[in-house]
Tab-separated table of C-alpha atoms and ligand atoms in Angstrom:
chain	number	residue	atom	x	y	z
A	24	MET	CA	-4.673	-128.124	6.156
A	25	LYS	CA	-5.375	-124.412	7.298
A	26	ILE	CA	-7.800	-122.091	5.610
A	27	ILE	CA	-8.104	-118.308	6.271
A	28	VAL	CA	-11.571	-116.724	5.708
A	29	ILE	CA	-11.662	-112.997	5.562
A	30	GLY	CA	-15.091	-111.546	6.439
A	31	GLY	CA	-17.665	-113.178	8.440
A	32	GLY	CA	-20.910	-112.328	6.647
A	33	TRP	CA	-22.843	-115.194	5.788
A	34	ALA	CA	-20.769	-116.257	3.216
A	35	GLY	CA	-17.591	-116.309	5.194
A	36	CYS	CA	-19.706	-118.140	7.704
A	37	ALA	CA	-21.005	-120.953	5.465
A	38	ALA	CA	-17.385	-121.248	3.872
A	39	GLY	CA	-15.996	-121.720	7.350
A	40	LEU	CA	-18.535	-124.410	7.798
A	41	ALA	CA	-17.621	-126.444	4.542
A	42	VAL	CA	-13.567	-126.018	5.886
A	43	ARG	CA	-14.493	-127.800	8.687
A	44	LYS	CA	-16.741	-130.547	7.140
A	45	GLN	CA	-13.761	-131.311	4.928
A	46	GLY	CA	-11.519	-131.839	8.559
A	47	GLY	CA	-9.794	-128.416	7.646
A	48	GLN	CA	-8.465	-125.934	10.438
A	49	VAL	CA	-10.250	-122.717	9.564
A	50	LEU	CA	-9.954	-119.139	11.037
A	51	LEU	CA	-12.832	-116.509	10.456
A	52	LEU	CA	-11.401	-113.198	10.956
A	53	GLU	CA	-14.303	-110.288	10.832
A	54	ARG	CA	-13.479	-106.778	11.354
A	55	ALA	CA	-16.766	-105.305	13.363
A	56	ASP	CA	-17.875	-107.329	16.757
A	57	MET	CA	-20.553	-109.737	15.282
A	58	LEU	CA	-20.730	-112.225	12.479
A	59	LEU	CA	-23.493	-111.729	9.544
A	60	GLY	CA	-22.407	-108.304	8.168
A	61	THR	CA	-25.411	-106.891	5.840
A	62	GLY	CA	-26.936	-110.250	6.812
A	63	LEU	CA	-27.729	-108.419	10.367
A	64	VAL	CA	-30.195	-106.536	8.637
A	65	GLY	CA	-31.820	-108.523	5.834
A	66	GLY	CA	-33.863	-111.139	6.841
A	67	ILE	CA	-35.794	-112.440	3.607
A	68	MET	CA	-35.312	-115.953	2.696
A	69	ARG	CA	-36.619	-118.773	0.434
A	70	ASN	CA	-38.824	-115.901	-1.626
A	71	ASN	CA	-39.235	-117.377	-5.506
A	72	GLY	CA	-35.872	-119.495	-6.539
A	73	ARG	CA	-34.310	-118.903	-3.571
A	74	PHE	CA	-36.718	-121.809	-2.137
A	75	THR	CA	-35.188	-124.041	-4.740
A	76	ALA	CA	-31.704	-123.116	-4.013
A	77	ALA	CA	-32.098	-123.536	-0.342
A	78	GLU	CA	-33.522	-127.271	-0.852
A	79	GLU	CA	-30.802	-128.268	-3.064
A	80	MET	CA	-28.027	-127.162	-0.610
A	81	ILE	CA	-29.822	-129.073	1.822
A	82	ALA	CA	-30.082	-132.440	-0.384
A	83	MET	CA	-26.403	-131.508	-1.692
A	84	GLY	CA	-25.569	-132.144	2.284
A	85	GLY	CA	-25.069	-128.352	2.790
A	86	GLY	CA	-27.927	-127.164	4.460
A	87	GLU	CA	-27.321	-126.629	7.702
A	88	ILE	CA	-27.090	-122.817	8.059
A	89	PHE	CA	-30.491	-122.613	5.773
A	90	GLU	CA	-32.031	-125.455	8.566
A	91	LEU	CA	-30.900	-122.967	11.376
A	92	ILE	CA	-32.374	-119.866	9.518
A	93	ASP	CA	-35.537	-121.985	9.342
A	94	GLN	CA	-35.668	-122.643	12.903
A	95	ASN	CA	-35.469	-118.825	13.729
A	96	CYS	CA	-38.164	-117.353	11.807
A	97	LEU	CA	-40.489	-115.274	12.570
A	98	HIS	CA	-42.950	-115.658	9.561
A	99	ARG	CA	-42.718	-118.971	7.346
A	100	ASP	CA	-44.815	-119.262	4.029
A	101	ILE	CA	-45.793	-115.894	3.273
A	102	GLU	CA	-46.340	-113.495	0.128
A	103	PHE	CA	-45.737	-110.042	-0.503
A	104	PRO	CA	-45.813	-108.297	-3.851
A	105	GLY	CA	-43.806	-110.716	-6.460
A	106	HIS	CA	-42.341	-112.680	-3.708
A	107	PRO	CA	-44.457	-116.366	-2.947
A	108	HIS	CA	-43.279	-118.734	-0.380
A	109	ALA	CA	-41.115	-116.685	1.371
A	110	SER	CA	-39.786	-116.519	5.059
A	111	LEU	CA	-38.308	-113.737	7.440
A	112	TYR	CA	-35.587	-114.406	10.002
A	113	ASN	CA	-35.421	-112.607	13.006
A	114	VAL	CA	-32.404	-110.232	12.533
A	115	ALA	CA	-32.313	-109.637	16.093
A	116	THR	CA	-31.478	-112.962	17.257
A	117	MET	CA	-29.778	-114.770	14.040
A	118	GLU	CA	-26.043	-113.762	14.967
A	119	PRO	CA	-25.654	-115.694	18.089
A	120	VAL	CA	-27.171	-118.472	17.077
A	121	ILE	CA	-24.647	-118.849	13.629
A	122	LYS	CA	-21.819	-117.858	16.025
A	123	ARG	CA	-22.496	-120.212	18.558
A	124	TYR	CA	-23.146	-123.182	15.850
A	125	LEU	CA	-19.905	-122.160	14.331
A	126	LEU	CA	-17.425	-122.208	17.084
A	127	ALA	CA	-19.315	-125.817	17.960
A	128	LYS	CA	-17.974	-127.099	14.817
A	129	GLY	CA	-14.738	-125.422	15.323
A	130	VAL	CA	-14.608	-123.029	13.385
A	131	GLU	CA	-11.825	-120.079	14.798
A	132	ILE	CA	-13.681	-116.907	15.035
A	133	HIS	CA	-11.613	-113.553	15.897
A	134	LEU	CA	-13.628	-110.628	15.741
A	135	LYS	CA	-12.350	-106.860	15.572
A	136	THR	CA	-9.818	-108.416	13.425
A	137	ARG	CA	-9.334	-106.014	10.051
A	138	ILE	CA	-7.140	-107.493	7.452
A	139	ASP	CA	-5.175	-104.847	5.240
A	140	ASP	CA	-2.946	-106.755	3.509
A	141	VAL	CA	-1.414	-109.737	2.129
A	142	GLU	CA	1.989	-111.363	2.209
A	143	MET	CA	2.686	-113.012	-1.679
A	144	LYS	CA	5.175	-115.186	-3.178
A	145	ASP	CA	5.235	-116.906	-6.896
A	146	GLY	CA	1.234	-115.851	-7.173
A	147	GLU	CA	-0.044	-117.298	-4.032
A	148	ILE	CA	-0.662	-115.835	-0.789
A	149	ARG	CA	1.581	-116.952	2.009
A	150	ALA	CA	-0.089	-114.462	4.938
A	151	VAL	CA	-2.642	-111.565	5.618
A	152	THR	CA	-1.804	-108.913	8.170
A	153	GLY	CA	-3.679	-106.315	9.964
A	154	LYS	CA	-5.039	-105.452	13.267
A	155	LYS	CA	-7.078	-107.311	16.438
A	156	GLY	CA	-7.835	-104.027	17.913
A	157	GLU	CA	-4.292	-102.364	18.398
A	158	GLU	CA	-2.422	-105.179	18.199
A	159	LYS	CA	-0.911	-106.302	14.704
A	160	VAL	CA	-1.674	-109.694	13.823
A	161	ARG	CA	-0.448	-112.068	10.873
A	162	PHE	CA	-2.208	-115.383	9.743
A	163	THR	CA	-0.747	-117.978	7.334
A	164	GLY	CA	-2.536	-120.749	5.385
A	165	ASP	CA	-2.951	-123.128	2.795
A	166	ALA	CA	-5.419	-121.217	1.322
A	167	PHE	CA	-7.302	-118.111	1.692
A	168	ILE	CA	-10.911	-116.986	0.954
A	169	ASP	CA	-12.105	-113.558	0.437
A	170	THR	CA	-15.433	-113.241	1.435
A	171	THR	CA	-15.206	-109.171	2.375
A	172	GLY	CA	-18.438	-108.456	0.607
A	173	THR	CA	-18.865	-105.024	-1.521
A	174	ALA	CA	-20.447	-102.629	0.698
A	175	GLY	CA	-18.620	-99.332	1.738
A	176	PRO	CA	-16.054	-98.387	2.673
A	177	PRO	CA	-17.587	-94.599	3.138
A	178	GLY	CA	-15.562	-92.982	0.697
A	179	GLN	CA	-17.358	-95.224	-1.792
A	180	CYS	CA	-20.944	-94.116	-0.090
A	181	ALA	CA	-19.531	-90.536	-0.315
A	182	LYS	CA	-18.576	-90.692	-3.755
A	183	TYR	CA	-21.470	-92.830	-5.401
A	184	GLY	CA	-24.424	-92.562	-2.926
A	185	ASN	CA	-25.562	-89.774	-0.455
A	186	GLY	CA	-22.543	-89.889	1.836
A	187	CYS	CA	-21.956	-92.780	4.812
A	188	ALA	CA	-25.724	-93.284	6.180
A	189	MET	CA	-24.349	-94.822	9.311
A	190	CYS	CA	-25.374	-98.319	8.311
A	191	ILE	CA	-24.644	-101.598	9.752
A	192	LEU	CA	-21.240	-102.078	8.911
A	193	ARG	CA	-20.382	-99.239	10.864
A	194	CYS	CA	-17.018	-98.338	9.130
A	195	PRO	CA	-15.853	-95.240	11.400
A	196	THR	CA	-15.887	-97.512	14.190
A	197	PHE	CA	-14.440	-100.841	12.476
A	198	GLY	CA	-12.824	-99.525	9.667
A	199	GLY	CA	-13.689	-99.984	6.405
A	200	ARG	CA	-13.639	-102.954	3.536
A	201	VAL	CA	-10.867	-103.912	2.469
A	202	SER	CA	-10.919	-106.418	-0.522
A	203	ILE	CA	-8.056	-109.438	-0.337
A	204	ALA	CA	-8.142	-109.879	-3.748
A	205	ALA	CA	-7.415	-105.954	-4.754
A	206	LYS	CA	-4.515	-106.140	-2.325
A	207	CYS	CA	-3.259	-109.257	-4.344
A	208	GLY	CA	-3.018	-106.821	-7.061
A	209	VAL	CA	-6.346	-108.518	-8.805
A	210	THR	CA	-8.048	-106.334	-11.072
A	211	GLU	CA	-11.667	-106.283	-9.934
A	212	MET	CA	-15.048	-105.806	-11.589
A	213	ILE	CA	-17.384	-102.945	-10.781
A	214	GLY	CA	-20.666	-103.127	-11.266
A	215	LYS	CA	-22.598	-100.085	-13.086
A	216	LYS	CA	-25.513	-99.117	-14.875
A	217	GLY	CA	-25.530	-95.958	-16.620
A	218	THR	CA	-24.286	-93.361	-14.906
A	219	GLN	CA	-24.439	-95.019	-11.699
A	220	ILE	CA	-21.231	-96.794	-10.275
A	221	GLY	CA	-22.408	-99.683	-7.881
A	222	ALA	CA	-25.759	-99.817	-6.288
A	223	MET	CA	-27.496	-97.890	-3.420
A	224	SER	CA	-28.543	-100.992	-0.965
A	225	GLY	CA	-32.458	-101.601	-1.709
A	226	SER	CA	-34.159	-101.687	2.076
A	227	CYS	CA	-34.122	-99.716	5.306
A	228	LYS	CA	-35.248	-100.516	8.417
A	229	LEU	CA	-37.702	-98.490	10.711
A	230	LEU	CA	-38.522	-99.590	14.715
A	231	LYS	CA	-41.689	-101.135	14.720
A	232	GLU	CA	-42.476	-99.267	17.940
A	233	SER	CA	-42.268	-95.788	15.831
A	234	LEU	CA	-45.251	-97.140	13.579
A	235	SER	CA	-48.874	-97.156	14.597
A	236	PRO	CA	-50.259	-100.131	16.785
A	237	GLU	CA	-52.050	-100.926	13.661
A	238	ILE	CA	-49.412	-101.057	11.545
A	239	GLY	CA	-47.097	-102.900	14.043
A	240	ALA	CA	-49.985	-105.345	15.007
A	241	THR	CA	-50.802	-106.363	11.453
A	242	LEU	CA	-46.809	-106.918	11.073
A	243	ASN	CA	-46.841	-108.909	13.828
A	244	ARG	CA	-49.667	-111.340	12.727
A	245	LYS	CA	-49.124	-111.669	9.269
A	246	GLY	CA	-45.598	-110.709	8.340
A	247	VAL	CA	-46.527	-107.746	5.849
A	248	ALA	CA	-48.055	-104.316	5.463
A	249	VAL	CA	-48.946	-102.662	2.449
A	250	ILE	CA	-49.255	-98.893	2.951
A	251	PRO	CA	-50.502	-96.826	-0.146
A	252	ILE	CA	-47.882	-93.808	-0.287
A	253	PRO	CA	-50.571	-90.734	-1.192
A	254	GLY	CA	-50.110	-89.427	-4.454
A	255	HIS	CA	-48.562	-85.911	-3.545
A	256	ILE	CA	-46.056	-88.097	-1.436
A	257	GLN	CA	-45.248	-89.820	-4.511
A	258	ASN	CA	-44.282	-87.279	-6.400
A	259	GLU	CA	-42.357	-85.523	-3.583
A	260	VAL	CA	-39.508	-88.258	-3.556
A	261	GLU	CA	-37.141	-90.080	-5.697
A	262	LEU	CA	-36.899	-93.517	-5.514
A	263	SER	CA	-35.502	-94.596	-8.497
A	264	ILE	CA	-32.285	-95.872	-7.258
A	265	LYS	CA	-32.820	-99.485	-6.287
A	266	ALA	CA	-30.337	-102.453	-5.556
A	267	CYS	CA	-32.634	-105.346	-6.103
A	268	GLN	CA	-34.296	-105.431	-9.180
A	269	GLN	CA	-36.565	-107.820	-7.972
A	270	TYR	CA	-38.614	-105.899	-6.489
A	271	ALA	CA	-38.483	-102.914	-9.436
A	272	LEU	CA	-42.804	-103.512	-9.550
A	273	PRO	CA	-45.123	-101.122	-9.465
A	274	GLU	CA	-46.553	-102.350	-6.063
A	275	TYR	CA	-43.165	-101.057	-4.744
A	276	HIS	CA	-43.357	-97.662	-6.177
A	277	ASP	CA	-47.267	-96.861	-5.338
A	278	ASN	CA	-47.034	-98.504	-1.842
A	279	LEU	CA	-44.645	-98.728	1.312
A	280	VAL	CA	-44.099	-102.264	1.657
A	281	LEU	CA	-43.065	-103.563	5.322
A	282	LEU	CA	-41.951	-106.751	6.452
A	283	ASN	CA	-41.359	-107.690	9.841
A	284	THR	CA	-38.155	-109.046	10.458
A	285	GLY	CA	-38.016	-108.058	14.204
A	286	HIS	CA	-38.197	-104.251	12.790
A	287	ALA	CA	-40.122	-103.110	9.991
A	288	LYS	CA	-37.916	-103.622	6.618
A	289	LEU	CA	-39.199	-100.979	4.248
A	290	MET	CA	-38.617	-102.456	0.787
A	291	VAL	CA	-36.803	-98.901	-0.349
A	292	PRO	CA	-33.022	-97.581	0.147
A	293	PHE	CA	-34.314	-94.538	1.496
A	294	PHE	CA	-37.222	-92.470	1.838
A	295	PRO	CA	-37.647	-89.140	3.045
A	296	LEU	CA	-37.911	-88.684	6.900
A	297	GLU	CA	-40.438	-85.706	6.784
A	298	ALA	CA	-42.094	-86.963	3.558
A	299	LEU	CA	-42.480	-90.188	5.406
A	300	ARG	CA	-44.136	-88.901	8.635
A	301	LYS	CA	-46.561	-87.285	6.524
A	302	ILE	CA	-48.237	-90.868	5.845
A	303	PRO	CA	-51.124	-91.788	7.830
A	304	GLY	CA	-49.461	-94.557	10.533
A	305	PHE	CA	-45.954	-93.111	10.169
A	306	GLU	CA	-46.166	-89.891	12.050
A	307	ASN	CA	-43.519	-91.028	14.609
A	308	ALA	CA	-41.551	-93.223	12.206
A	309	ARG	CA	-37.678	-93.475	13.088
A	310	TYR	CA	-34.934	-95.602	11.184
A	311	GLU	CA	-33.141	-98.168	12.394
A	312	ASP	CA	-30.887	-98.773	9.939
A	313	PRO	CA	-29.111	-97.273	8.427
A	314	TYR	CA	-29.426	-94.620	10.875
A	315	ALA	CA	-29.756	-91.773	8.320
A	316	GLY	CA	-32.104	-93.773	6.345
A	317	GLY	CA	-33.865	-90.812	5.447
A	318	LEU	CA	-30.959	-89.775	3.478
A	319	GLY	CA	-29.306	-92.724	1.998
A	320	ASN	CA	-28.115	-96.089	2.096
A	321	SER	CA	-24.690	-98.112	1.188
A	322	ILE	CA	-23.146	-98.646	-1.567
A	323	ARG	CA	-22.364	-101.896	-3.055
A	324	TYR	CA	-21.132	-103.942	-5.815
A	325	ILE	CA	-17.781	-102.093	-6.207
A	326	GLY	CA	-15.194	-104.623	-6.541
A	327	MET	CA	-15.770	-108.139	-7.295
A	328	SER	CA	-13.031	-110.916	-8.234
A	329	PRO	CA	-12.890	-112.262	-11.997
A	330	ARG	CA	-13.329	-115.810	-10.924
A	331	ASP	CA	-14.229	-119.625	-12.290
A	332	ASP	CA	-16.677	-121.831	-11.632
A	333	TYR	CA	-14.844	-122.919	-8.577
A	334	LEU	CA	-14.633	-119.396	-7.329
A	335	LYS	CA	-11.159	-119.449	-7.338
A	336	VAL	CA	-9.913	-115.974	-8.513
A	337	ARG	CA	-8.227	-115.577	-11.384
A	338	GLY	CA	-4.556	-115.124	-11.888
A	339	MET	CA	-4.279	-116.180	-8.046
A	340	GLU	CA	-3.161	-119.869	-6.923
A	341	ASN	CA	-4.775	-119.746	-3.375
A	342	LEU	CA	-7.223	-117.619	-3.454
A	343	PHE	CA	-10.890	-118.110	-3.597
A	344	CYS	CA	-14.078	-116.106	-3.011
A	345	ALA	CA	-17.752	-115.923	-2.144
A	346	GLY	CA	-20.891	-113.900	-2.020
A	347	GLU	CA	-20.948	-110.705	-3.288
A	348	LYS	CA	-17.221	-110.702	-3.965
A	349	ALA	CA	-17.850	-113.646	-6.646
A	350	GLY	CA	-20.521	-111.541	-8.538
A	351	LEU	CA	-23.308	-109.192	-9.055
A	352	LEU	CA	-24.923	-111.867	-6.305
A	353	VAL	CA	-27.782	-110.151	-4.327
A	354	GLY	CA	-28.744	-112.598	-1.462
A	355	HIS	CA	-28.181	-114.321	1.409
A	356	THR	CA	-28.994	-117.498	-0.048
A	357	GLU	CA	-26.763	-116.977	-2.858
A	358	ALA	CA	-24.067	-115.974	-0.353
A	359	LEU	CA	-24.494	-119.093	1.428
A	360	VAL	CA	-24.425	-121.122	-1.977
A	361	THR	CA	-21.006	-119.720	-2.905
A	362	GLY	CA	-19.554	-119.517	0.300
A	363	THR	CA	-20.053	-123.240	0.842
A	364	LEU	CA	-18.645	-124.008	-2.335
A	365	ALA	CA	-15.264	-121.927	-1.879
A	366	GLY	CA	-15.034	-123.300	1.570
A	367	HIS	CA	-15.167	-126.886	-0.152
A	368	ASN	CA	-12.790	-126.122	-3.034
A	369	ALA	CA	-10.285	-124.457	-0.561
A	370	ALA	CA	-10.234	-127.304	1.525
A	371	ARG	CA	-10.012	-129.603	-1.825
A	372	PHE	CA	-7.287	-127.355	-2.696
A	373	ALA	CA	-5.302	-127.698	0.155
A	374	LYS	CA	-5.568	-131.346	0.187
A	375	LYS	CA	-4.573	-131.663	-3.246
A	376	GLU	CA	-7.747	-132.846	-4.770
A	377	LYS	CA	-9.806	-132.113	-7.813
A	378	LEU	CA	-11.925	-129.054	-7.394
A	379	LEU	CA	-15.888	-129.342	-7.557
A	380	ALA	CA	-17.847	-127.337	-10.140
A	381	LEU	CA	-21.541	-127.510	-9.450
A	382	PRO	CA	-23.655	-128.757	-12.502
A	383	GLN	CA	-25.413	-126.291	-14.256
A	384	THR	CA	-28.762	-128.976	-13.673
A	385	VAL	CA	-29.234	-127.108	-10.414
A	386	ALA	CA	-30.102	-123.889	-9.902
A	387	ALA	CA	-27.035	-123.533	-7.845
A	388	GLY	CA	-24.573	-124.500	-10.427
A	389	ASP	CA	-26.443	-122.774	-13.073
A	390	ALA	CA	-26.261	-119.516	-11.395
A	391	ILE	CA	-22.542	-119.260	-10.186
A	392	ALA	CA	-21.850	-120.398	-14.265
A	393	PHE	CA	-24.446	-117.912	-15.563
A	394	VAL	CA	-23.290	-114.661	-13.798
A	395	ARG	CA	-19.461	-115.492	-14.326
A	396	THR	CA	-20.713	-115.365	-18.222
A	397	GLN	CA	-22.562	-112.083	-17.467
A	398	MET	CA	-19.973	-110.320	-15.606
A	399	GLU	CA	-17.648	-110.651	-18.861
A	400	THR	CA	-20.030	-108.276	-20.866
A	401	GLU	CA	-20.524	-104.801	-20.040
A	402	GLU	CA	-24.509	-105.193	-20.342
A	403	GLY	CA	-24.155	-107.983	-17.808
A	404	LEU	CA	-22.683	-105.559	-15.412
A	405	GLY	CA	-25.533	-103.363	-15.234
A	406	TYR	CA	-27.974	-105.999	-13.937
A	407	LYS	CA	-28.325	-108.015	-10.433
A	408	TYR	CA	-28.363	-111.537	-10.069
A	409	THR	CA	-30.552	-113.651	-7.481
A	410	PHE	CA	-32.664	-116.709	-7.551
A	411	SER	CA	-35.513	-114.673	-6.218
A	412	GLY	CA	-36.420	-112.351	-9.264
A	413	SER	CA	-35.302	-110.620	-12.362
A	414	ILE	CA	-33.417	-112.018	-14.849
A	415	TYR	CA	-31.909	-114.782	-13.090
A	416	PHE	CA	-35.117	-116.200	-11.655
A	417	GLU	CA	-36.713	-115.774	-15.580
A	418	ARG	CA	-34.128	-118.044	-16.703
A	419	MET	CA	-34.525	-120.567	-13.990
A	420	LYS	CA	-38.196	-120.870	-14.952
A	421	GLN	CA	-37.176	-121.075	-18.789
A	422	LYS	CA	-34.692	-123.916	-17.974
A	423	GLY	CA	-37.335	-125.889	-15.729
A	424	LEU	CA	-34.612	-125.230	-12.459
A	425	TYR	CA	-37.517	-123.789	-10.404
A	426	SER	CA	-39.225	-125.837	-8.057
A	427	THR	CA	-41.005	-125.813	-4.587
A	428	ASP	CA	-41.258	-129.310	-4.290
A	429	PRO	CA	-38.725	-130.772	-1.841
A	430	THR	CA	-38.715	-134.436	-3.410
A	431	ALA	CA	-38.681	-133.465	-6.915
A	432	ILE	CA	-35.500	-131.011	-6.135
A	433	ARG	CA	-33.871	-133.902	-4.032
A	434	GLU	CA	-34.695	-136.087	-7.234
A	435	SER	CA	-32.890	-133.206	-9.398
A	436	VAL	CA	-29.839	-133.049	-7.284
A	437	ALA	CA	-29.444	-136.861	-7.194
A	438	LYS	CA	-29.822	-136.879	-10.908
A	439	ALA	CA	-26.871	-134.404	-11.200
A	440	GLY	CA	-24.478	-136.671	-8.626
A	441	MET	CA	-24.516	-134.376	-6.155
A	442	THR	CA	-26.312	-135.782	-3.237
A	443	GLY	CA	-24.438	-135.105	-0.193
A	444	ILE	CA	-21.577	-134.059	-1.749
A	445	PHE	CA	-20.927	-131.193	0.862
A	446	SER	CA	-20.897	-133.961	3.776
B	18	FAD	C1	-29.824	-103.204	3.863
B	18	FAD	C2	-29.680	-104.701	3.582
B	18	FAD	C3	-31.104	-105.712	3.328
B	18	FAD	C4	-30.885	-106.994	2.568
B	18	FAD	N1	-31.881	-107.570	2.780
B	18	FAD	C5	-31.741	-108.887	2.402
B	18	FAD	C6	-32.568	-109.527	2.325
B	18	FAD	O1	-33.954	-109.722	3.229
B	18	FAD	N2	-32.707	-111.017	1.974
B	18	FAD	C7	-31.344	-111.649	1.346
B	18	FAD	O2	-31.160	-112.383	0.734
B	18	FAD	N3	-30.465	-110.470	1.087
B	18	FAD	C8	-30.596	-109.371	1.084
B	18	FAD	N4	-29.770	-108.442	1.638
B	18	FAD	C9	-28.743	-108.668	0.729
B	18	FAD	C10	-27.444	-109.424	1.653
B	18	FAD	O3	-27.456	-109.028	2.540
B	18	FAD	C11	-26.051	-109.654	0.720
B	18	FAD	O4	-26.146	-109.742	-0.496
B	18	FAD	C12	-25.358	-110.853	1.361
B	18	FAD	O5	-25.609	-111.145	2.351
B	18	FAD	C13	-24.135	-110.635	0.920
B	18	FAD	O6	-22.571	-111.566	1.878
B	18	FAD	P1	-20.823	-111.467	1.756
B	18	FAD	O7	-20.823	-112.292	2.929
B	18	FAD	O8	-20.938	-111.903	0.546
B	18	FAD	O9	-20.858	-110.204	2.199
B	18	FAD	P2	-21.465	-109.152	3.644
B	18	FAD	O10	-22.516	-109.206	3.907
B	18	FAD	O11	-20.962	-107.454	2.967
B	18	FAD	O12	-20.173	-109.690	4.512
B	18	FAD	C14	-18.914	-109.084	4.533
B	18	FAD	C15	-18.397	-109.060	5.783
B	18	FAD	O13	-16.998	-108.692	5.474
B	18	FAD	C16	-16.061	-107.870	6.463
B	18	FAD	N5	-14.897	-107.989	6.263
B	18	FAD	C17	-14.618	-106.341	4.925
B	18	FAD	N6	-13.368	-106.396	4.813
B	18	FAD	C18	-13.180	-107.080	5.933
B	18	FAD	C19	-11.269	-107.215	6.049
B	18	FAD	N7	-10.608	-106.342	5.105
B	18	FAD	N8	-10.855	-107.899	7.213
B	18	FAD	C20	-11.911	-108.628	7.758
B	18	FAD	N9	-13.388	-108.583	7.568
B	18	FAD	C21	-13.530	-107.724	6.598
B	18	FAD	C22	-17.265	-107.204	6.717
B	18	FAD	O14	-17.534	-106.735	8.145
B	18	FAD	C23	-18.952	-108.199	6.740
B	18	FAD	O15	-19.071	-108.477	7.704
B	18	FAD	C24	-29.478	-107.010	1.923
B	18	FAD	C25	-28.389	-106.022	1.947
B	18	FAD	C26	-28.713	-104.894	2.505
B	18	FAD	C27	-26.958	-103.926	2.825
């Protein structure tokens, strides 16, 4: 069996590994020169319900990547407003750790390989085609997984945001995102809230060295720095556009919340540089991601696939999806959970085995099913879903699915009959 994964973000990495664990050959195709996609600039793990989801995955035998991340954290078990027991991975060193691990497990990685078309017959993809550098490439497989994410290309950022802010996806260099499902003729869904189509990414990064030594030292020591924004500057800037509803708390409006992920992660989509430099300690501030972080950020959640709870794309025989492509799912944890299931099911499909849906008695299964139903409604398309806050975390708590006790989590996975299912 041969599975082709298109898009090497967290979802694609998890999918690739899950296929290998089922004994399949897997090719992971990534348009840029590094894996992890938007995970190259993220870093927050295990906050709120993400702790439960990570432990569930470990209990289900799909936890290797979570464990590698845990080992590469700058801070563990820290708290920032509204987010207890968080850990922060080092964005500067994470990618090579994962790349080496996947290679060691036999995932065949093709970087600088951008897929821009599909060959189809009888509702099945036969091959995907594109370019690796200047060379034309064609990859055939038994099943395909679309993990191309929902960020960019620059035309979307220009149309629905403030233009290309030069984010980590580097579309002008590597070419913009191309959705595989859309190339197959699948009508994709678009996140929208009021008049805003898609959503602007919710954090940016400052060079830690460009901040005052006191702020830098606090970040290095505690992982978190909360700096009040003087009232006159709050009035100067408009920060209402947020991708992440889990950060829609007054603390994030009144303060600059900074997290140490290697850089100083600033928990707002963007902040005008001139205004920022008026705040004590930020006089020399400089953006690291996106480079034009004073003006805007990437636009995401345009182009999500209709899918079932096996993460198979509706209307397609052999196409699966995961990560942001599988719904308005925000986060690395969410991408790893769905990526693992999509990879596992693509392998089952190729082996002609019954596909797996995770039961709703575990948070991972409940989130996948809940987001699918929400995305079928106009109102549901106006929200984002994450284990870490907002609507879905509330639901987790109400259903008794949130726990920070690894033993209890292992027990609930065992009760659901899912122990080691991904092993
Ligand atoms: C600035 C920012 C900060 C964030 N911070 C956090 C955080 O701290 N914690 C957290 O949990 N979440 C965070 N998130 C959200 C999180 O990063 C994403 O929701 C999640 O990682 C998405 O993973 P993905 O694999 O679905 O998509 P992506 O990360 O978008 O990956 C998709 C990949 O597909 C590739 N690709 C696209 N089209 C093609 C093609 N045609 N051919 C080949 N390759 C292609 C892209 O280059 C990319 O590498 C952040 C997001 C952003 C933008």
